[in-house]
PDB file of C-alpha atoms in Angstrom:
ATOM      1  CA  UNK A   1      10.458 -15.351   9.833  1.00 67.00           C
ATOM      2  CA  UNK A   2      12.568 -12.594  11.295  1.00 68.00           C
ATOM      3  CA  UNK A   3      11.134  -9.120  11.004  1.00 88.00           C
ATOM      4  CA  UNK A   4      12.259  -5.555  11.465  1.00 94.00           C
ATOM      5  CA  UNK A   5       9.342  -3.306  10.660  1.00 95.00           C
ATOM      6  CA  UNK A   6       9.519   0.400   9.989  1.00 95.00           C
ATOM      7  CA  UNK A   7       6.123   1.973  10.321  1.00 88.00           C
ATOM      8  CA  UNK A   8       6.372   4.511   7.504  1.00 88.00           C
ATOM      9  CA  UNK A   9       7.851   3.861   4.070  1.00 91.00           C
ATOM     10  CA  UNK A  10       7.328   7.296   2.552  1.00 95.00           C
ATOM     11  CA  UNK A  11       6.804  10.568   4.390  1.00 96.00           C
ATOM     12  CA  UNK A  12       6.664  14.189   3.317  1.00 97.00           C
ATOM     13  CA  UNK A  13       6.998  16.719   6.133  1.00 97.00           C
ATOM     14  CA  UNK A  14       7.324  20.454   6.364  1.00 97.00           C
ATOM     15  CA  UNK A  15      10.344  22.273   7.741  1.00 98.00           C
ATOM     16  CA  UNK A  16      10.015  22.657  11.505  1.00 97.00           C
ATOM     17  CA  UNK A  17       7.661  19.719  11.999  1.00 97.00           C
ATOM     18  CA  UNK A  18       8.393  17.046  14.585  1.00 97.00           C
ATOM     19  CA  UNK A  19       8.847  13.668  12.917  1.00 97.00           C
ATOM     20  CA  UNK A  20       8.666  10.217  14.472  1.00 97.00           C
ATOM     21  CA  UNK A  21      10.104   7.159  12.749  1.00 97.00           C
ATOM     22  CA  UNK A  22       9.188   3.907  14.430  1.00 96.00           C
ATOM     23  CA  UNK A  23      11.034   0.597  14.285  1.00 97.00           C
ATOM     24  CA  UNK A  24       9.785  -2.656  15.787  1.00 96.00           C
ATOM     25  CA  UNK A  25      11.613  -5.999  15.854  1.00 95.00           C
ATOM     26  CA  UNK A  26      10.270  -9.409  16.768  1.00 92.00           C
ATOM     27  CA  UNK A  27      13.556 -11.201  17.509  1.00 87.00           C
ATOM     28  CA  UNK A  28      14.183 -10.142  21.109  1.00 86.00           C
ATOM     29  CA  UNK A  29      17.503  -8.575  20.058  1.00 88.00           C
ATOM     30  CA  UNK A  30      19.133  -6.131  22.435  1.00 88.00           C
ATOM     31  CA  UNK A  31      21.083  -4.126  19.859  1.00 91.00           C
ATOM     32  CA  UNK A  32      19.184  -1.702  17.634  1.00 94.00           C
ATOM     33  CA  UNK A  33      20.454   1.010  15.287  1.00 95.00           C
ATOM     34  CA  UNK A  34      19.291   3.939  13.212  1.00 97.00           C
ATOM     35  CA  UNK A  35      21.182   4.866  10.034  1.00 96.00           C
ATOM     36  CA  UNK A  36      20.661   7.335   7.271  1.00 96.00           C
ATOM     37  CA  UNK A  37      21.724   6.598   3.728  1.00 94.00           C
ATOM     38  CA  UNK A  38      22.597   9.278   1.204  1.00 93.00           C
ATOM     39  CA  UNK A  39      24.039   8.947  -2.312  1.00 88.00           C
ATOM     40  CA  UNK A  40      27.819   8.863  -2.247  1.00 85.00           C
ATOM     41  CA  UNK A  41      27.971   8.791   1.550  1.00 88.00           C
ATOM     42  CA  UNK A  42      26.786   5.282   2.296  1.00 88.00           C
ATOM     43  CA  UNK A  43      25.236   4.310   5.610  1.00 92.00           C
ATOM     44  CA  UNK A  44      25.931   6.609   8.531  1.00 93.00           C
ATOM     45  CA  UNK A  45      25.119   5.804  12.134  1.00 93.00           C
ATOM     46  CA  UNK A  46      22.786   8.236  13.900  1.00 96.00           C
ATOM     47  CA  UNK A  47      22.035   6.551  17.226  1.00 95.00           C
ATOM     48  CA  UNK A  48      22.132   3.082  18.688  1.00 94.00           C
ATOM     49  CA  UNK A  49      20.919   1.234  21.742  1.00 93.00           C
ATOM     50  CA  UNK A  50      22.185  -1.886  23.474  1.00 89.00           C
ATOM     51  CA  UNK A  51      19.320  -2.147  25.947  1.00 89.00           C
ATOM     52  CA  UNK A  52      15.991  -0.713  27.035  1.00 90.00           C
ATOM     53  CA  UNK A  53      16.232   2.958  28.045  1.00 86.00           C
ATOM     54  CA  UNK A  54      19.832   3.014  26.899  1.00 89.00           C
ATOM     55  CA  UNK A  55      20.986   5.125  23.945  1.00 92.00           C
ATOM     56  CA  UNK A  56      24.295   6.222  22.517  1.00 92.00           C
ATOM     57  CA  UNK A  57      25.194   8.761  19.864  1.00 93.00           C
ATOM     58  CA  UNK A  58      26.550   7.588  16.581  1.00 92.00           C
ATOM     59  CA  UNK A  59      28.500   9.638  14.052  1.00 90.00           C
ATOM     60  CA  UNK A  60      25.764  12.116  13.106  1.00 95.00           C
ATOM     61  CA  UNK A  61      23.361  12.603  16.046  1.00 96.00           C
ATOM     62  CA  UNK A  62      22.800  16.351  15.599  1.00 96.00           C
ATOM     63  CA  UNK A  63      19.160  17.170  15.014  1.00 96.00           C
ATOM     64  CA  UNK A  64      17.982  13.720  16.108  1.00 98.00           C
ATOM     65  CA  UNK A  65      16.960  11.997  19.311  1.00 97.00           C
ATOM     66  CA  UNK A  66      15.803   8.462  20.083  1.00 97.00           C
ATOM     67  CA  UNK A  67      13.598   6.595  22.483  1.00 96.00           C
ATOM     68  CA  UNK A  68      13.693   2.986  23.590  1.00 95.00           C
ATOM     69  CA  UNK A  69      11.040   2.364  26.211  1.00 94.00           C
ATOM     70  CA  UNK A  70      10.542  -1.287  25.249  1.00 94.00           C
ATOM     71  CA  UNK A  71      13.052  -3.822  23.988  1.00 93.00           C
ATOM     72  CA  UNK A  72      11.281  -4.369  20.689  1.00 94.00           C
ATOM     73  CA  UNK A  73      10.759  -0.719  19.762  1.00 96.00           C
ATOM     74  CA  UNK A  74      13.354   1.917  18.847  1.00 97.00           C
ATOM     75  CA  UNK A  75      12.082   5.302  17.718  1.00 97.00           C
ATOM     76  CA  UNK A  76      13.959   8.047  15.889  1.00 97.00           C
ATOM     77  CA  UNK A  77      12.754  11.587  16.463  1.00 97.00           C
ATOM     78  CA  UNK A  78      13.483  14.676  14.411  1.00 97.00           C
ATOM     79  CA  UNK A  79      12.595  17.483  16.814  1.00 94.00           C
ATOM     80  CA  UNK A  80      12.385  20.150  14.120  1.00 97.00           C
ATOM     81  CA  UNK A  81      12.780  18.739  10.629  1.00 97.00           C
ATOM     82  CA  UNK A  82      15.046  20.532   8.192  1.00 97.00           C
ATOM     83  CA  UNK A  83      15.559  20.081   4.458  1.00 97.00           C
ATOM     84  CA  UNK A  84      19.026  18.610   5.001  1.00 97.00           C
ATOM     85  CA  UNK A  85      17.372  15.721   6.815  1.00 98.00           C
ATOM     86  CA  UNK A  86      15.753  14.571   3.588  1.00 98.00           C
ATOM     87  CA  UNK A  87      17.119  11.049   3.295  1.00 96.00           C
ATOM     88  CA  UNK A  88      16.451   7.349   3.540  1.00 95.00           C
ATOM     89  CA  UNK A  89      16.413   6.097   7.120  1.00 97.00           C
ATOM     90  CA  UNK A  90      17.148   2.502   7.992  1.00 96.00           C
ATOM     91  CA  UNK A  91      16.618   0.660  11.249  1.00 96.00           C
ATOM     92  CA  UNK A  92      18.620  -2.469  12.025  1.00 95.00           C
ATOM     93  CA  UNK A  93      19.157  -5.044  14.725  1.00 93.00           C
ATOM     94  CA  UNK A  94      22.386  -6.893  15.342  1.00 87.00           C
ATOM     95  CA  UNK A  95      23.073 -10.009  17.364  1.00 82.00           C
ATOM     96  CA  UNK A  96      25.895 -10.031  19.906  1.00 72.00           C
ATOM     97  CA  UNK A  97      29.371 -10.145  18.384  1.00 72.00           C
ATOM     98  CA  UNK A  98      28.084  -8.767  15.101  1.00 75.00           C
ATOM     99  CA  UNK A  99      27.194 -12.150  13.721  1.00 81.00           C
ATOM    100  CA  UNK A 100      23.800 -11.417  12.203  1.00 87.00           C
ATOM    101  CA  UNK A 101      22.228  -8.172  11.057  1.00 91.00           C
ATOM    102  CA  UNK A 102      18.650  -7.490  10.000  1.00 94.00           C
ATOM    103  CA  UNK A 103      17.410  -4.316   8.363  1.00 95.00           C
ATOM    104  CA  UNK A 104      13.996  -2.779   8.059  1.00 94.00           C
ATOM    105  CA  UNK A 105      12.662  -1.824   4.631  1.00 93.00           C
ATOM    106  CA  UNK A 106      13.677   1.793   5.062  1.00 94.00           C
ATOM    107  CA  UNK A 107      11.764   5.053   5.424  1.00 95.00           C
ATOM    108  CA  UNK A 108      12.060   7.675   2.702  1.00 95.00           C
ATOM    109  CA  UNK A 109      11.678  11.102   4.305  1.00 97.00           C
ATOM    110  CA  UNK A 110      11.316  14.290   2.288  1.00 97.00           C
ATOM    111  CA  UNK A 111      11.344  17.594   4.161  1.00 97.00           C
ATOM    112  CA  UNK A 112       9.980  20.526   2.175  1.00 97.00           C
TER     113      UNK A 112
ATOM    114  CA  UNK B   1      35.762   7.307   8.117  1.00 52.00           C
ATOM    115  CA  UNK B   2      37.544   5.452   5.279  1.00 70.00           C
ATOM    116  CA  UNK B   3      38.230   2.294   7.204  1.00 88.00           C
ATOM    117  CA  UNK B   4      36.299   0.228   4.648  1.00 93.00           C
ATOM    118  CA  UNK B   5      37.028   0.679   0.962  1.00 95.00           C
ATOM    119  CA  UNK B   6      35.136  -1.074  -1.821  1.00 96.00           C
ATOM    120  CA  UNK B   7      36.035  -1.397  -5.467  1.00 95.00           C
ATOM    121  CA  UNK B   8      34.789  -0.835  -8.004  1.00 96.00           C
ATOM    122  CA  UNK B   9      32.169   1.806  -7.185  1.00 95.00           C
ATOM    123  CA  UNK B  10      30.182   0.945 -10.290  1.00 96.00           C
ATOM    124  CA  UNK B  11      30.212  -2.210 -12.377  1.00 97.00           C
ATOM    125  CA  UNK B  12      28.365  -3.085 -15.561  1.00 97.00           C
ATOM    126  CA  UNK B  13      28.442  -6.668 -16.775  1.00 97.00           C
ATOM    127  CA  UNK B  14      26.837  -8.808 -19.436  1.00 97.00           C
ATOM    128  CA  UNK B  15      24.613 -11.654 -18.375  1.00 97.00           C
ATOM    129  CA  UNK B  16      26.679 -14.760 -17.710  1.00 97.00           C
ATOM    130  CA  UNK B  17      29.874 -12.967 -16.751  1.00 97.00           C
ATOM    131  CA  UNK B  18      31.891 -13.744 -13.631  1.00 98.00           C
ATOM    132  CA  UNK B  19      31.884 -10.765 -11.266  1.00 98.00           C
ATOM    133  CA  UNK B  20      34.224  -9.814  -8.427  1.00 98.00           C
ATOM    134  CA  UNK B  21      33.697  -7.040  -5.899  1.00 98.00           C
ATOM    135  CA  UNK B  22      36.491  -6.220  -3.486  1.00 98.00           C
ATOM    136  CA  UNK B  23      36.537  -4.901   0.062  1.00 97.00           C
ATOM    137  CA  UNK B  24      39.590  -3.750   2.022  1.00 96.00           C
ATOM    138  CA  UNK B  25      39.547  -2.624   5.607  1.00 94.00           C
ATOM    139  CA  UNK B  26      42.063  -1.092   7.954  1.00 90.00           C
ATOM    140  CA  UNK B  27      40.703  -1.955  11.402  1.00 82.00           C
ATOM    141  CA  UNK B  28      40.738  -5.117  13.449  1.00 80.00           C
ATOM    142  CA  UNK B  29      37.449  -6.942  13.032  1.00 81.00           C
ATOM    143  CA  UNK B  30      35.556  -9.866  14.459  1.00 81.00           C
ATOM    144  CA  UNK B  31      33.199 -10.290  11.502  1.00 89.00           C
ATOM    145  CA  UNK B  32      32.624  -9.065   7.952  1.00 94.00           C
ATOM    146  CA  UNK B  33      29.263  -8.894   6.223  1.00 96.00           C
ATOM    147  CA  UNK B  34      28.300  -8.733   2.596  1.00 97.00           C
ATOM    148  CA  UNK B  35      24.941  -7.047   2.114  1.00 97.00           C
ATOM    149  CA  UNK B  36      22.665  -6.617  -0.905  1.00 97.00           C
ATOM    150  CA  UNK B  37      20.381  -3.664  -1.506  1.00 95.00           C
ATOM    151  CA  UNK B  38      17.873  -3.653  -4.361  1.00 91.00           C
ATOM    152  CA  UNK B  39      16.245  -0.443  -5.640  1.00 85.00           C
ATOM    153  CA  UNK B  40      13.533   0.517  -3.162  1.00 78.00           C
ATOM    154  CA  UNK B  41      15.760   0.346  -0.132  1.00 72.00           C
ATOM    155  CA  UNK B  42      15.648  -2.914   1.819  1.00 86.00           C
ATOM    156  CA  UNK B  43      19.025  -4.429   2.710  1.00 93.00           C
ATOM    157  CA  UNK B  44      19.562  -8.133   3.220  1.00 93.00           C
ATOM    158  CA  UNK B  45      22.562  -9.959   4.565  1.00 93.00           C
ATOM    159  CA  UNK B  46      24.190 -12.352   2.098  1.00 95.00           C
ATOM    160  CA  UNK B  47      27.122 -13.603   4.150  1.00 92.00           C
ATOM    161  CA  UNK B  48      28.856 -13.210   7.475  1.00 94.00           C
ATOM    162  CA  UNK B  49      32.528 -14.190   7.419  1.00 93.00           C
ATOM    163  CA  UNK B  50      35.095 -14.425  10.144  1.00 90.00           C
ATOM    164  CA  UNK B  51      37.531 -16.589   8.172  1.00 91.00           C
ATOM    165  CA  UNK B  52      37.876 -18.602   4.978  1.00 93.00           C
ATOM    166  CA  UNK B  53      35.179 -18.909   2.372  1.00 96.00           C
ATOM    167  CA  UNK B  54      31.413 -19.324   2.101  1.00 96.00           C
ATOM    168  CA  UNK B  55      29.234 -20.281  -0.851  1.00 96.00           C
ATOM    169  CA  UNK B  56      25.523 -19.852  -1.399  1.00 94.00           C
ATOM    170  CA  UNK B  57      24.216 -20.726  -4.833  1.00 96.00           C
ATOM    171  CA  UNK B  58      26.068 -18.589  -7.370  1.00 97.00           C
ATOM    172  CA  UNK B  59      27.573 -16.344  -4.710  1.00 97.00           C
ATOM    173  CA  UNK B  60      30.964 -16.947  -3.124  1.00 98.00           C
ATOM    174  CA  UNK B  61      32.570 -14.813  -0.435  1.00 97.00           C
ATOM    175  CA  UNK B  62      36.150 -15.056   0.764  1.00 97.00           C
ATOM    176  CA  UNK B  63      38.130 -13.280   3.436  1.00 96.00           C
ATOM    177  CA  UNK B  64      41.859 -13.004   4.118  1.00 95.00           C
ATOM    178  CA  UNK B  65      42.243 -11.804   7.697  1.00 92.00           C
ATOM    179  CA  UNK B  66      46.007 -11.232   7.428  1.00 92.00           C
ATOM    180  CA  UNK B  67      45.642  -9.055   4.338  1.00 94.00           C
ATOM    181  CA  UNK B  68      42.413  -7.413   5.627  1.00 94.00           C
ATOM    182  CA  UNK B  69      40.650  -8.104   2.368  1.00 96.00           C
ATOM    183  CA  UNK B  70      37.451  -9.775   1.271  1.00 97.00           C
ATOM    184  CA  UNK B  71      35.928 -10.525  -2.123  1.00 98.00           C
ATOM    185  CA  UNK B  72      32.405 -11.275  -3.264  1.00 98.00           C
ATOM    186  CA  UNK B  73      32.138 -13.323  -6.459  1.00 98.00           C
ATOM    187  CA  UNK B  74      29.042 -13.895  -8.568  1.00 98.00           C
ATOM    188  CA  UNK B  75      29.230 -16.710 -11.084  1.00 97.00           C
ATOM    189  CA  UNK B  76      26.993 -16.781 -14.179  1.00 96.00           C
ATOM    190  CA  UNK B  77      25.605 -13.333 -13.432  1.00 97.00           C
ATOM    191  CA  UNK B  78      21.960 -12.566 -14.171  1.00 97.00           C
ATOM    192  CA  UNK B  79      20.013  -9.296 -14.502  1.00 96.00           C
ATOM    193  CA  UNK B  80      18.281 -10.055 -11.195  1.00 95.00           C
ATOM    194  CA  UNK B  81      21.712  -9.726  -9.527  1.00 96.00           C
ATOM    195  CA  UNK B  82      21.590  -5.997 -10.311  1.00 96.00           C
ATOM    196  CA  UNK B  83      21.790  -4.268  -6.944  1.00 97.00           C
ATOM    197  CA  UNK B  84      24.122  -2.380  -4.640  1.00 96.00           C
ATOM    198  CA  UNK B  85      26.492  -4.646  -2.735  1.00 97.00           C
ATOM    199  CA  UNK B  86      27.790  -3.332   0.573  1.00 97.00           C
ATOM    200  CA  UNK B  87      30.679  -4.581   2.666  1.00 97.00           C
ATOM    201  CA  UNK B  88      30.436  -3.991   6.431  1.00 94.00           C
ATOM    202  CA  UNK B  89      32.929  -4.882   9.143  1.00 93.00           C
ATOM    203  CA  UNK B  90      32.226  -5.374  12.825  1.00 89.00           C
ATOM    204  CA  UNK B  91      34.789  -3.447  14.874  1.00 84.00           C
ATOM    205  CA  UNK B  92      34.746  -4.121  18.615  1.00 78.00           C
ATOM    206  CA  UNK B  93      36.556  -0.817  19.211  1.00 78.00           C
ATOM    207  CA  UNK B  94      34.116   1.413  17.339  1.00 76.00           C
ATOM    208  CA  UNK B  95      31.109   3.014  18.943  1.00 70.00           C
ATOM    209  CA  UNK B  96      29.866   1.632  22.232  1.00 67.00           C
ATOM    210  CA  UNK B  97      31.166  -1.059  24.536  1.00 69.00           C
ATOM    211  CA  UNK B  98      29.958  -3.883  22.283  1.00 71.00           C
ATOM    212  CA  UNK B  99      31.439  -2.545  19.070  1.00 77.00           C
ATOM    213  CA  UNK B 100      29.674  -1.531  15.898  1.00 84.00           C
ATOM    214  CA  UNK B 101      29.494  -1.927  12.140  1.00 89.00           C
ATOM    215  CA  UNK B 102      31.482   0.203   9.710  1.00 91.00           C
ATOM    216  CA  UNK B 103      30.132   0.250   6.165  1.00 93.00           C
ATOM    217  CA  UNK B 104      31.733   0.636   2.784  1.00 94.00           C
ATOM    218  CA  UNK B 105      30.036   2.986   0.355  1.00 93.00           C
ATOM    219  CA  UNK B 106      28.790   0.151  -1.813  1.00 95.00           C
ATOM    220  CA  UNK B 107      29.276  -1.170  -5.333  1.00 96.00           C
ATOM    221  CA  UNK B 108      26.467  -0.609  -7.806  1.00 96.00           C
ATOM    222  CA  UNK B 109      26.179  -3.623 -10.094  1.00 97.00           C
ATOM    223  CA  UNK B 110      24.173  -3.613 -13.294  1.00 97.00           C
ATOM    224  CA  UNK B 111      23.885  -6.844 -15.274  1.00 97.00           C
ATOM    225  CA  UNK B 112      22.643  -6.415 -18.835  1.00 97.00           C
ATOM    226  CA  UNK B 113      20.738  -9.173 -20.638  1.00 96.00           C
TER     227      UNK B 113
END
């Protein structure tokens, strides 16, 4: 059974804290993505990666960074969390050509 | 980006009704996905279409490439179908060298018993 696992489902962090969101996939897919989802705005692309040690900015990269040291793991980092980063974060993998997409369960982050 | 438009935004139906959700897009695509998101967050893929029609149980998805339009139909709707349905298109010219997905904002479906 295919799995995309996000390590934290619910987090509460303070403003200014460094936050790590981890995503691990077991399908040997090259393409991995981080999105945030907000009411009325839908899914917005933060960062993506097509290969190990490769990363590209999506539509809303400000305030975020990523790390992909191993093929199966793609981490999203909030260097200094702010209240406007309170959101639901989703990790996904995508097969070549966009044929199949798998999402993690999502991580609900509240920054206070 | 408004390249993917879904309608309606919200839909309330009675159990047993036939439901249609529409998706229009303005970019050239190689694939279109219909996704389902239940309360609590997780998103699952229902269909991937590149042409024609697909059926899975009570769900039917169609795509018209020339008109850049897709529909998701639910026959004999049930309260467990209540969810957000999201249309996403794969655009080879968006994002990096391999293309990327562009999402609609979703249709919130509520099926009453």
